[in-house]
Structure formats: C-alpha cells, structure tokens
mmCIF file of C-alpha atoms in Angstrom:
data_model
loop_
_atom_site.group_PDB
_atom_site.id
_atom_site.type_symbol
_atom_site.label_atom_id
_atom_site.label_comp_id
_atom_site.label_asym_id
_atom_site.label_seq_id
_atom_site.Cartn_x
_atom_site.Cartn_y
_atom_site.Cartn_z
ATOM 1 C CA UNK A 632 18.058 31.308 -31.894
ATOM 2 C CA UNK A 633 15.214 28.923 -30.865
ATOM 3 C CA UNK A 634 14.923 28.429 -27.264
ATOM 4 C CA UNK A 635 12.313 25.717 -26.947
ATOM 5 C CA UNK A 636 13.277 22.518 -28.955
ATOM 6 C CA UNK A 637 10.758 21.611 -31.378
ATOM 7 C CA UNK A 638 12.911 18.441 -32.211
ATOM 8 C CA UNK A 639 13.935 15.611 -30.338
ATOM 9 C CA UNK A 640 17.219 14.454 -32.098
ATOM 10 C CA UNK A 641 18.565 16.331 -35.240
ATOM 11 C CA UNK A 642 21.563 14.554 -37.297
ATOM 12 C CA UNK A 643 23.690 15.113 -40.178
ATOM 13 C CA UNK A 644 24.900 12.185 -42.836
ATOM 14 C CA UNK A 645 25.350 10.929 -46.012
ATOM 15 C CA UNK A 646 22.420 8.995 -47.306
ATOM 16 C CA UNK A 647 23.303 6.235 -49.459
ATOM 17 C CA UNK A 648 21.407 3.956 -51.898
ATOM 18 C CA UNK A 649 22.034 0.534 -51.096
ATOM 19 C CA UNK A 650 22.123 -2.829 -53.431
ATOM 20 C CA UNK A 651 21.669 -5.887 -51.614
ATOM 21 C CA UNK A 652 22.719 -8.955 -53.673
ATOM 22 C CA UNK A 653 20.127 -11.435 -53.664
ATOM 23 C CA UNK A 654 22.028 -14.611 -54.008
ATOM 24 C CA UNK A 655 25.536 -15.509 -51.093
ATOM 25 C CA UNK A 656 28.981 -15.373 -52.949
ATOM 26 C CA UNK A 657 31.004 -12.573 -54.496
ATOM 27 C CA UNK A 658 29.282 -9.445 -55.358
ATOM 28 C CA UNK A 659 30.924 -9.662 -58.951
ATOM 29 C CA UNK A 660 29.234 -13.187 -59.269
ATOM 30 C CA UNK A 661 25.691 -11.857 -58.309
ATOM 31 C CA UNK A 662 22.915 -10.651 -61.031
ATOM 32 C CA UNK A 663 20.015 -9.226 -58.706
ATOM 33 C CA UNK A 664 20.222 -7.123 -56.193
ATOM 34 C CA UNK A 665 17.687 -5.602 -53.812
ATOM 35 C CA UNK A 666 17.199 -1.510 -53.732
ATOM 36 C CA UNK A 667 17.531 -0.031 -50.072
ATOM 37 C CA UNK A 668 18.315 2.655 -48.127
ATOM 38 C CA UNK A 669 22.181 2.853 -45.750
ATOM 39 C CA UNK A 670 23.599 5.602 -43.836
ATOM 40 C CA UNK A 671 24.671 5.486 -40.473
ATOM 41 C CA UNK A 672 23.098 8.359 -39.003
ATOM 42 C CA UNK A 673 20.310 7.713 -41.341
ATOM 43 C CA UNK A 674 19.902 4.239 -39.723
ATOM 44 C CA UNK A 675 19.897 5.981 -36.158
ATOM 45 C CA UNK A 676 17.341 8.636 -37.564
ATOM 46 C CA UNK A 677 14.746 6.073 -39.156
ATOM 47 C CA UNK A 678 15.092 3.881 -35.976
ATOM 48 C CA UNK A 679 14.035 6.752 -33.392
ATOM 49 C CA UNK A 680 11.651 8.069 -35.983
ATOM 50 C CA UNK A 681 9.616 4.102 -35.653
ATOM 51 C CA UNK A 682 10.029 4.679 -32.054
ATOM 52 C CA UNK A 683 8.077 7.900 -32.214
ATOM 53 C CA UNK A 684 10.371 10.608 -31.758
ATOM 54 C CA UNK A 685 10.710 13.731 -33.546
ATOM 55 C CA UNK A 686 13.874 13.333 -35.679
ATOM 56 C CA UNK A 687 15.266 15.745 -38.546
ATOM 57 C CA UNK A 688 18.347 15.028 -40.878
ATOM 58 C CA UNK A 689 20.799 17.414 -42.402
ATOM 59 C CA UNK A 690 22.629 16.551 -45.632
ATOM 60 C CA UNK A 691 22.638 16.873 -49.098
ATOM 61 C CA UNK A 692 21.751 14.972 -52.258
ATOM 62 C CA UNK A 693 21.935 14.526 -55.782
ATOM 63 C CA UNK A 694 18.757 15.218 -57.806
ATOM 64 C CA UNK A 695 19.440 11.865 -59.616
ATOM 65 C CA UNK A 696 16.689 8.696 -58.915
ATOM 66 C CA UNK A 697 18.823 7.415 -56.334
ATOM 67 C CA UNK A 698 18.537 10.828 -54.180
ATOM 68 C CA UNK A 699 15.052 10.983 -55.282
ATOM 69 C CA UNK A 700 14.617 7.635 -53.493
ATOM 70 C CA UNK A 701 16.261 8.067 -50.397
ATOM 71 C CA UNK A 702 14.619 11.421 -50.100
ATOM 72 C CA UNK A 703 11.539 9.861 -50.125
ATOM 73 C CA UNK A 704 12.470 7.126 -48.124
ATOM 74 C CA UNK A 705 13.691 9.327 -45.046
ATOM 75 C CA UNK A 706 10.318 11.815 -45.879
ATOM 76 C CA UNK A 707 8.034 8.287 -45.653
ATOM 77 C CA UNK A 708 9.875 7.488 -41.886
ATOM 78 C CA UNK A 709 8.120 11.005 -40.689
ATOM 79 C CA UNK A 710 11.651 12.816 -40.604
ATOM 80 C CA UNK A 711 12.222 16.460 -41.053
ATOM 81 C CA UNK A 712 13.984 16.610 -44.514
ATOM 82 C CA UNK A 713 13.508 20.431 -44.584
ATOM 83 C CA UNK A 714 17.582 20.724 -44.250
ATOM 84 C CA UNK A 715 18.288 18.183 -47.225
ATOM 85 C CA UNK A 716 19.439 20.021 -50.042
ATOM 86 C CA UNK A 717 19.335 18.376 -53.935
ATOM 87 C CA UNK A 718 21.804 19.637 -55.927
ATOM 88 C CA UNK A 719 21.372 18.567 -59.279
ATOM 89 C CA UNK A 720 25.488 19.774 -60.212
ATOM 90 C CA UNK A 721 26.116 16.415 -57.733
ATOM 91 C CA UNK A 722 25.450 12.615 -57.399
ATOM 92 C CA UNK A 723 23.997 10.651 -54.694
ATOM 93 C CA UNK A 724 26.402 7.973 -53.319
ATOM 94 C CA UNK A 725 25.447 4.179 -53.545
ATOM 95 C CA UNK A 726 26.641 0.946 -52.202
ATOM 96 C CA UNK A 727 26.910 -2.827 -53.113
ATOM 97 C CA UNK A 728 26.350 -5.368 -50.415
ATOM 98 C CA UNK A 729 27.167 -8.831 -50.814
ATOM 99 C CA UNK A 730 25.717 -11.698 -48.518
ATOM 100 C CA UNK A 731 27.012 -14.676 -46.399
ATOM 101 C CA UNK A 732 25.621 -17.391 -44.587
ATOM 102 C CA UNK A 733 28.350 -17.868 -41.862
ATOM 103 C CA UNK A 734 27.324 -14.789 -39.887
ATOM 104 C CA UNK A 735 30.288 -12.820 -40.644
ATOM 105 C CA UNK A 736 30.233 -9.614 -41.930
ATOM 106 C CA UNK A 737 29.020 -9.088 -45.055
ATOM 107 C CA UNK A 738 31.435 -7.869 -47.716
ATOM 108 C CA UNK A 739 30.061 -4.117 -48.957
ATOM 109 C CA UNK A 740 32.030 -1.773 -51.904
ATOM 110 C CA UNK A 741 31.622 1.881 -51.593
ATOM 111 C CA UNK A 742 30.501 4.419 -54.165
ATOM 112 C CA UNK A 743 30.742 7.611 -52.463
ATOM 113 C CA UNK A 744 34.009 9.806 -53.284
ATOM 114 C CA UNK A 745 32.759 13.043 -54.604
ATOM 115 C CA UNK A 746 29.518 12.981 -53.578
ATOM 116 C CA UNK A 747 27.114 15.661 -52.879
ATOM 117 C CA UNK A 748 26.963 14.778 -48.941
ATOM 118 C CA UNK A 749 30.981 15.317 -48.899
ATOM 119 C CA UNK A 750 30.007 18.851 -50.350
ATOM 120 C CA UNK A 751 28.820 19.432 -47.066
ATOM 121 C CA UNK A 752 30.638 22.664 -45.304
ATOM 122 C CA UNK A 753 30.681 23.994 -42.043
ATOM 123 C CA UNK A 754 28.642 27.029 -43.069
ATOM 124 C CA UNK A 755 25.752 25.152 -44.814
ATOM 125 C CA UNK A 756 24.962 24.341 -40.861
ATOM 126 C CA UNK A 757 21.497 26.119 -39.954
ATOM 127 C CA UNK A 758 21.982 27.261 -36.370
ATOM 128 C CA UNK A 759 18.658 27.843 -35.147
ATOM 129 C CA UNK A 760 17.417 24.641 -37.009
ATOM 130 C CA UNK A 761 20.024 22.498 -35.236
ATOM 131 C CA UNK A 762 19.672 24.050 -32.034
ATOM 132 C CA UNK A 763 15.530 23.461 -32.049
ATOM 133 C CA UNK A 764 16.554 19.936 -31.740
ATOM 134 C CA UNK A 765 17.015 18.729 -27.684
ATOM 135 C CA UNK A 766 19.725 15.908 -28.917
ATOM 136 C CA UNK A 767 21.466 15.317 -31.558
ATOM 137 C CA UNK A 768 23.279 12.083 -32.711
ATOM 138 C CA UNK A 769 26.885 12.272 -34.311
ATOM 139 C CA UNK A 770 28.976 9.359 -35.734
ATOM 140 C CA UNK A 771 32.829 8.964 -37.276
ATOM 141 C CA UNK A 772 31.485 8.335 -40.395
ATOM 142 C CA UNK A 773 30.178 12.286 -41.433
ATOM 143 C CA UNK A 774 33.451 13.003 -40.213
ATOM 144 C CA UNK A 775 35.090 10.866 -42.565
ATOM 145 C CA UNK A 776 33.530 11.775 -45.935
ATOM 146 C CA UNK A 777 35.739 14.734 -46.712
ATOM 147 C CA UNK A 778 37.929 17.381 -45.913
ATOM 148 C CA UNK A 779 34.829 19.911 -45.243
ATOM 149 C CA UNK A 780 32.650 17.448 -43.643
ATOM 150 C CA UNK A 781 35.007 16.940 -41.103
ATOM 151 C CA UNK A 782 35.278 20.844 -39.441
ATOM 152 C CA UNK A 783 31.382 20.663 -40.340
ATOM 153 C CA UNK A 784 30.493 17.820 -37.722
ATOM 154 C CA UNK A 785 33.064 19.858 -35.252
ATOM 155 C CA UNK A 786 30.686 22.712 -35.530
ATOM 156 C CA UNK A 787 27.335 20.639 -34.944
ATOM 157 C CA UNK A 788 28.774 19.421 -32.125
ATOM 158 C CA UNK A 789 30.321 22.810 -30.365
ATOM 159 C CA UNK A 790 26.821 24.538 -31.458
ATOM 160 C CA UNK A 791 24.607 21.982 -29.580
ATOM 161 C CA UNK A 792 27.410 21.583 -27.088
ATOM 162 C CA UNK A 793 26.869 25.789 -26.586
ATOM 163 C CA UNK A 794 23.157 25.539 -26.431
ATOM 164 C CA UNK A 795 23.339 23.215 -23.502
ATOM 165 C CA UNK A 796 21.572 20.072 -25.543
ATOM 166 C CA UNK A 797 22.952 16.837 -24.906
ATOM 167 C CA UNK A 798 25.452 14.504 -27.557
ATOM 168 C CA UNK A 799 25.672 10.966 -28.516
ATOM 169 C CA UNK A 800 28.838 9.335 -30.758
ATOM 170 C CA UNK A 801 29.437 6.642 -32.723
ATOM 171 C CA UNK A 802 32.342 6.221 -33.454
ATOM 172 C CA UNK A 803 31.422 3.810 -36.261
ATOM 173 C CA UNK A 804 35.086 3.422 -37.709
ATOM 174 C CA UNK A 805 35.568 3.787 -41.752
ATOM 175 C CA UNK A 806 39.505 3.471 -41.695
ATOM 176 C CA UNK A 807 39.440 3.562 -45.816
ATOM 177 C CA UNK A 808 38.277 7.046 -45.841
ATOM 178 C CA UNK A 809 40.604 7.749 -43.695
ATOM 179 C CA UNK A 810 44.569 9.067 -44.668
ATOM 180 C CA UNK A 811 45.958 6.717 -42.196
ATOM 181 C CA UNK A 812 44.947 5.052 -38.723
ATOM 182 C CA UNK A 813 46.770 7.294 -36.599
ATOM 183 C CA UNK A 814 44.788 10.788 -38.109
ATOM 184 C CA UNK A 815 41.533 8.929 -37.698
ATOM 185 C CA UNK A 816 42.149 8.270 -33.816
ATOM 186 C CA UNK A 817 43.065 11.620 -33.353
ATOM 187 C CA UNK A 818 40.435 12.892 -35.207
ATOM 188 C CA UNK A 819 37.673 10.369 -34.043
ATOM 189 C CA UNK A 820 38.724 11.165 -30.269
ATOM 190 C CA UNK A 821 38.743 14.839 -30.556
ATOM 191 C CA UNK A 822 35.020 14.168 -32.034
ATOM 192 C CA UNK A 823 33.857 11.793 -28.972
ATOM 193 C CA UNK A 824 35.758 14.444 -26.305
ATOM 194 C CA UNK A 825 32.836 16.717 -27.499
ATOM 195 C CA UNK A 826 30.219 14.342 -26.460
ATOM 196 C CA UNK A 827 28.110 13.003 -23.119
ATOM 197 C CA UNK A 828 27.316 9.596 -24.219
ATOM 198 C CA UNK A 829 30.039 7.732 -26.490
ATOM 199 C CA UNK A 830 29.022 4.239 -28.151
ATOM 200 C CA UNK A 831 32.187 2.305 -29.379
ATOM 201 C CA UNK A 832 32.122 -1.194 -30.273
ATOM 202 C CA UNK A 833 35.038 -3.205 -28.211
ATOM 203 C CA UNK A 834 37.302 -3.467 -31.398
ATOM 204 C CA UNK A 835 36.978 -0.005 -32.080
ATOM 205 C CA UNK A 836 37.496 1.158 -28.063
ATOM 206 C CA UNK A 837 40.312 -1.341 -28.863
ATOM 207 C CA UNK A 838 41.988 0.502 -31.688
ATOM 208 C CA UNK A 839 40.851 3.840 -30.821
ATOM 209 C CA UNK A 840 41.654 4.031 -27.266
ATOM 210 C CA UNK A 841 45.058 1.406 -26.886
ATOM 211 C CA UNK A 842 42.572 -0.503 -23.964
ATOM 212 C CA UNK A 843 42.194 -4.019 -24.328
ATOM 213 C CA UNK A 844 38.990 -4.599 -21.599
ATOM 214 C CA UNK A 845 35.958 -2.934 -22.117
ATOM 215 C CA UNK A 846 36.534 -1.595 -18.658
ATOM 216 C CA UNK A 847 38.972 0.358 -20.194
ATOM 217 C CA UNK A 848 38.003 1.967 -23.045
ATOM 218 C CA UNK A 849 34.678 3.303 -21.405
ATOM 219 C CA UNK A 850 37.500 4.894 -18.541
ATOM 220 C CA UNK A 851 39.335 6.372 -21.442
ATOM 221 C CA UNK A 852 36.308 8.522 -22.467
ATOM 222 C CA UNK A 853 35.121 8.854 -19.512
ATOM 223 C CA UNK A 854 38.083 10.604 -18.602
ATOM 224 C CA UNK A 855 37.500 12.668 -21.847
ATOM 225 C CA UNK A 856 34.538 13.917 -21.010
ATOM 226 C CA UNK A 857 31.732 11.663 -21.482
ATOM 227 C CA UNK A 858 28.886 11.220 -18.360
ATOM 228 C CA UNK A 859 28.381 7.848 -20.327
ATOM 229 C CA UNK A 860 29.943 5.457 -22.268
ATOM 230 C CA UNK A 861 28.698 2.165 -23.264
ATOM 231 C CA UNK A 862 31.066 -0.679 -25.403
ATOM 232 C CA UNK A 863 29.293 -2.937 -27.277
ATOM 233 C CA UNK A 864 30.037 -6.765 -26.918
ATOM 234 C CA UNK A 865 27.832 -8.185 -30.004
ATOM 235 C CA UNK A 866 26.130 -11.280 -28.718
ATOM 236 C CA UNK A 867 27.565 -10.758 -25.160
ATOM 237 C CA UNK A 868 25.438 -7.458 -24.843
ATOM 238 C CA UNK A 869 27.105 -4.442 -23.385
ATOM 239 C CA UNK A 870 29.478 -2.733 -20.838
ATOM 240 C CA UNK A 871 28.138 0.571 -19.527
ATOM 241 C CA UNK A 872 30.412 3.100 -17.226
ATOM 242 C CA UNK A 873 28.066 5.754 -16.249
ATOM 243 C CA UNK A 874 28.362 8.990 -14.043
ATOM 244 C CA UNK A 875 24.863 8.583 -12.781
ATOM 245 C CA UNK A 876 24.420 4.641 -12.931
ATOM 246 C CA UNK A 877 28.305 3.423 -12.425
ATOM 247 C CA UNK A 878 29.356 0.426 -14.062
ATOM 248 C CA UNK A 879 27.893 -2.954 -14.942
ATOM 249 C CA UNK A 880 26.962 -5.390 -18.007
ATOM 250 C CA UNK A 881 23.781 -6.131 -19.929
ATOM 251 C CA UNK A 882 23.771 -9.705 -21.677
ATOM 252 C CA UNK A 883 22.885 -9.446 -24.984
ATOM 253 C CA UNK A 884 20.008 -11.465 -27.089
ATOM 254 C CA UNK A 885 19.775 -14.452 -28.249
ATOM 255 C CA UNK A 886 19.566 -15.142 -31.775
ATOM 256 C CA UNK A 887 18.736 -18.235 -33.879
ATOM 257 C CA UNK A 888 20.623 -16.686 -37.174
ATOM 258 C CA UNK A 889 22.759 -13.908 -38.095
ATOM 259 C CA UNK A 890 21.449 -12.769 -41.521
ATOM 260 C CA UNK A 891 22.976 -9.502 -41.898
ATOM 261 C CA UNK A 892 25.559 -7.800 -38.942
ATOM 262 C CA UNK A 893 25.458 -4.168 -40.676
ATOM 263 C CA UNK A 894 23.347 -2.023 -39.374
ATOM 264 C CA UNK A 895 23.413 -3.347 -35.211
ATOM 265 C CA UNK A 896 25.323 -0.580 -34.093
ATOM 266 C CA UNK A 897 22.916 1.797 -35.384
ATOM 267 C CA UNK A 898 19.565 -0.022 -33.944
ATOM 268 C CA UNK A 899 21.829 -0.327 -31.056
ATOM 269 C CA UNK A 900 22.086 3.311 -30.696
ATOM 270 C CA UNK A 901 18.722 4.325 -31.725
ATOM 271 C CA UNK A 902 17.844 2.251 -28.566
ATOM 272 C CA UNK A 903 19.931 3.344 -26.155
ATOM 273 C CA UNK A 904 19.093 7.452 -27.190
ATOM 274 C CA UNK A 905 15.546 6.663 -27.641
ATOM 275 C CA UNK A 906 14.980 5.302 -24.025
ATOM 276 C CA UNK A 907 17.609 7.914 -22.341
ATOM 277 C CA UNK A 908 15.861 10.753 -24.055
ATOM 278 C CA UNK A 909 12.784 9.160 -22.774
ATOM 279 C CA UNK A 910 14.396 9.094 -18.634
ATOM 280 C CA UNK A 911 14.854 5.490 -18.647
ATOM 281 C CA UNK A 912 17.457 4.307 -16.064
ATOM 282 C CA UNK A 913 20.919 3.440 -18.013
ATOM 283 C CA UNK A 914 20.556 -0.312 -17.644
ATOM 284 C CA UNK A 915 16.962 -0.298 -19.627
ATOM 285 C CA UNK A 916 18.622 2.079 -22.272
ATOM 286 C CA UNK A 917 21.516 -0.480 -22.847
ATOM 287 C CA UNK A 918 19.178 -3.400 -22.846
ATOM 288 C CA UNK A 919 16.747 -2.273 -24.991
ATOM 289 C CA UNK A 920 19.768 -0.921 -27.272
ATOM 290 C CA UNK A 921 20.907 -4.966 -26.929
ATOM 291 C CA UNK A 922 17.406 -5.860 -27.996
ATOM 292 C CA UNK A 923 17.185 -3.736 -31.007
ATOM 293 C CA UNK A 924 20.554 -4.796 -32.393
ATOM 294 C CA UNK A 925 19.930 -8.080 -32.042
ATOM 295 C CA UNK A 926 16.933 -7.713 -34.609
ATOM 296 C CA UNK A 927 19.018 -5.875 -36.765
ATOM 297 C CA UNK A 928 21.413 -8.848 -37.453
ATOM 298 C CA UNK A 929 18.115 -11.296 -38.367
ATOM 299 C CA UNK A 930 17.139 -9.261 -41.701
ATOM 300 C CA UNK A 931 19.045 -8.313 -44.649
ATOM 301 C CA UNK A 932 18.738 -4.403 -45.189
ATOM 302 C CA UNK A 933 19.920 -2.120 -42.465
ATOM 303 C CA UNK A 934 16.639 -0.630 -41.400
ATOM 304 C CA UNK A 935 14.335 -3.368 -41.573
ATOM 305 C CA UNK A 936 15.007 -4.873 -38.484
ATOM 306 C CA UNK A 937 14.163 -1.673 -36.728
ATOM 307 C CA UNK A 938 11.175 -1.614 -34.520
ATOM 308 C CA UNK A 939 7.876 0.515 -33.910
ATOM 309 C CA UNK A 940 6.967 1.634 -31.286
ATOM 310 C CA UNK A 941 4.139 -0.820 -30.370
ATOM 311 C CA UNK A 942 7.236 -3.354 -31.256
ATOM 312 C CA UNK A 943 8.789 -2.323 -28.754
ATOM 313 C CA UNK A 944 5.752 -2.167 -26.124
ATOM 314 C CA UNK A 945 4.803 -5.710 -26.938
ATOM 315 C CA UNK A 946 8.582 -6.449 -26.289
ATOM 316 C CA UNK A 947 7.797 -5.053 -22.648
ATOM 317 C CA UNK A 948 11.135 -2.480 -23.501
#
C-alpha cells in the first residue's frame, strides 16, 4: 500500500449530465435547456480542485456523449480520472432541472436507475489508489444509488478509516432512492458513525437524528463518533460542535438573489474541507464554507458558483 499520500482528497460518485431549462415554469413546458455537469461528490471534487488541491474521483461511466462530456469536464477541473471506468455495455445518468424565481428549490427529475455508476461494487475499490489520498469526502447519495454501491462506500470509508486518513460526510439526503425513510436513517447513520467531520443540513439532522435544535443533532454525531460536526442553517450560516474548537455559530452571507439553491451544500463542503485540510481554525473553515455556498445559490448550474483560488484570496478567506 502507499504510505505517503500523493492526493489530497479522493471521492467516489455518480457523475451526471445535467439539463438546465432556460426559461422558469414546468420542465414539461420548457424547449431549451442548458448542458452541465451534477454530482454531489463531483460538485465537492471540482470545488477543491479550483481551490488548488489535489483531488481524484472514482466512478464509472457510460461511453455514450454524455459520459464523454462529463469525463472531460472532471479531466478539464485538473482531477485524477485515472479510476473512472467507461463501460460502453452501460449509460451515463442525466438530469432535468427546472427553474424558479421565488428562491425555492428548484424542481429536478432524475434519470439514473441502472446506470453504470450504480454498477459500482465493493471490489472495483483500488486500495492503494484510495489510500494515496490524505482525505477523502463521502456523501448519502453514492450510498443510495444501488444495492452494491451501498457496501462499496462502507468499504471506502473502513479502508481510509484503517489507513489512519481523515473522513468528511454529507449526508445529502435522496429519500426516493431510498426503500423507505426508516432504512435510509439507519443506513445514512451507520455511514456518518464512520466519519470525523459530519455536514448535515438542519432538516436533514432533523429527520435523521429525531433533534429539533441544531445543538442537537451535532451532539447526536458527536456522540457517534465525529471530532466535528457542523449543521448548516442556509442564510443563517452554520452551527459547529467541535472536539478541538467547542461550539459556536457563523452567520451566513448575504445575498441579493437566490438563483439556483442546488449545489450550496456541496460549495459548502468543499469550503469547509478545503480550509481544514489546509489547518485553518474551525470557525474560518465554517465561514469560508458559508461564503462559498452563498455563491453557489447566485448562478444557475451547480459548479459555477464555485471559486478559484485567487477568488478566494481576493475574498480575504
């Protein structure tokens, strides 16, 4: 196995084309749509790939012009694709996403059952690839996908987990890929139990964890495990309960207009691992986490609101 990490943060995911309807209203009503890239973890990847870090994704693809596209996208970013297999047996999942004007979330219809990410088994998992990586970055959603994905993310995380790297979770709840709500809360805390820093949003902690406060939820996991737990607030920032840094609040950012809310959670945790992996204190990794979500929700696509590195400099984060 490789000792010294060559990697910063490795991740595994389901890349997804994305169609972005050009026009607000019902996505059966619009005519044009945009062509973009969505994934969670492949949001997290391309946002601490800007940011300068050495990132490399696991997962597999169709060899159809959608996977063609988001291989290229995630190769453009600077991100190890080396792990990516293209199957051409399979098909690439996609996605329609409507648009709204009220700031609410948009409405977005899935095409992904079958597809050649939810292939994905525990032994397609390259050990001493994943463990050259100092971090790596897990969500609900991989989890989710299938059957074999789900044993699969269990194994990334006891392998890094063994190697002594560190873990961050999203819990980033898809409840329709789910059989019910009670085996994804199992299943989704079982995931997070395996990890140091867990990043639920306060409806999720809510559902997830029975805890109404924020307070709450970041004691359930704590209690589970994690040396860090943040909940975000949307525009009210963040609650952080931290073995190192205790507890407190980071307000969030002010923003003019909500264009697009999909997507925050992921700049949000691209910030937060970013700085951490970088030794910032926990309040600076929370705020600039805030910071980075908050441009998320003022574009359209997922990924376009997610900053470079002299962004973020300029930003004084």
């Amino acid at each position: 196995m490789t000792t010294a990490p060559t990697f910063d943060v490795a991740t595994f995911g389901e890349a997804m084309l994305l169609l972005v309807a050009d026009e607000p209203g019902p996505i059966e009503n619009a005519t044009l749509f945009h062509k973009r890239s969505a994934g969670a973890e492949t949001n997290v990847a391309i946002g601490l790939a800007r940011l300068g870090l050495r990132v490399g994704w696991a997962s597999r693809l169709g060899t159809d012009s959608m996977g063609r596209a988001l291989l290229a996208t995630m190769q453009a970013e600077g991100i190890d694709c080396s792990h990516v297999v293209c199957d051409a047996t399979q098909r690439t999942g996609f996605q329609f996403k409507g648009r709204v004007t009220d700031g609410s979330d948009p409405p977005v219809e899935y095409h992904r059952k079958g597809s050649a990410a939810s292939q994905m088994r525990p032994e397609d998992i390259d050990e001493a690839w994943l463990c050259s990586a100092r971090h790596l970055h897990a969500t609900g959603v991989f989890a989710a996908v299938s059957e074999t994905t789900l044993p699969t993310a269990h194994r990334t995380l006891d392998l890094m987990r063994a190697a002594g790297r560190s873990i961050s979770f999203d819990p980033n709840l898809r409840p329709t890929l789910w059989a019910s709500t009670e085996r994804m809360r199992e299943c989704i805390n079982a995931l997070a139990a395996k990890a140091d820093w867990v990043l639920p949003g306060l409806e999720e902690g809510r559902l997830l964890t029975g805890e109404a406060t924020p307070e709450g939820i970041a004691r359930f996991y704590r209690a589970a495990g994690a040396s860090l737990v943040v909940v975000k607030l949307g525009p009210d920032g963040a609650y952080y309960d931290s073995a190192t840094a205790g507890c407190g609040q980071v307000p969030g950012f002010p923003v003019e207009q909500v264009i697009d809310t999909v997507g925050a959670g992921d700049g949000f945790a691209a910030g937060v691992v970013s700085a951490l992996l970088e030794g910032r204190s926990v309040p600076e990794a929370v705020r600039r986490g805030a910071w980075i979500g908050a441009r998320a929700v003022q574009v359209l696509g997922d990924t376009e609101g997610l900053p470079t590195r002299v962004q973020l400099q300029e930003a004084g984060l």
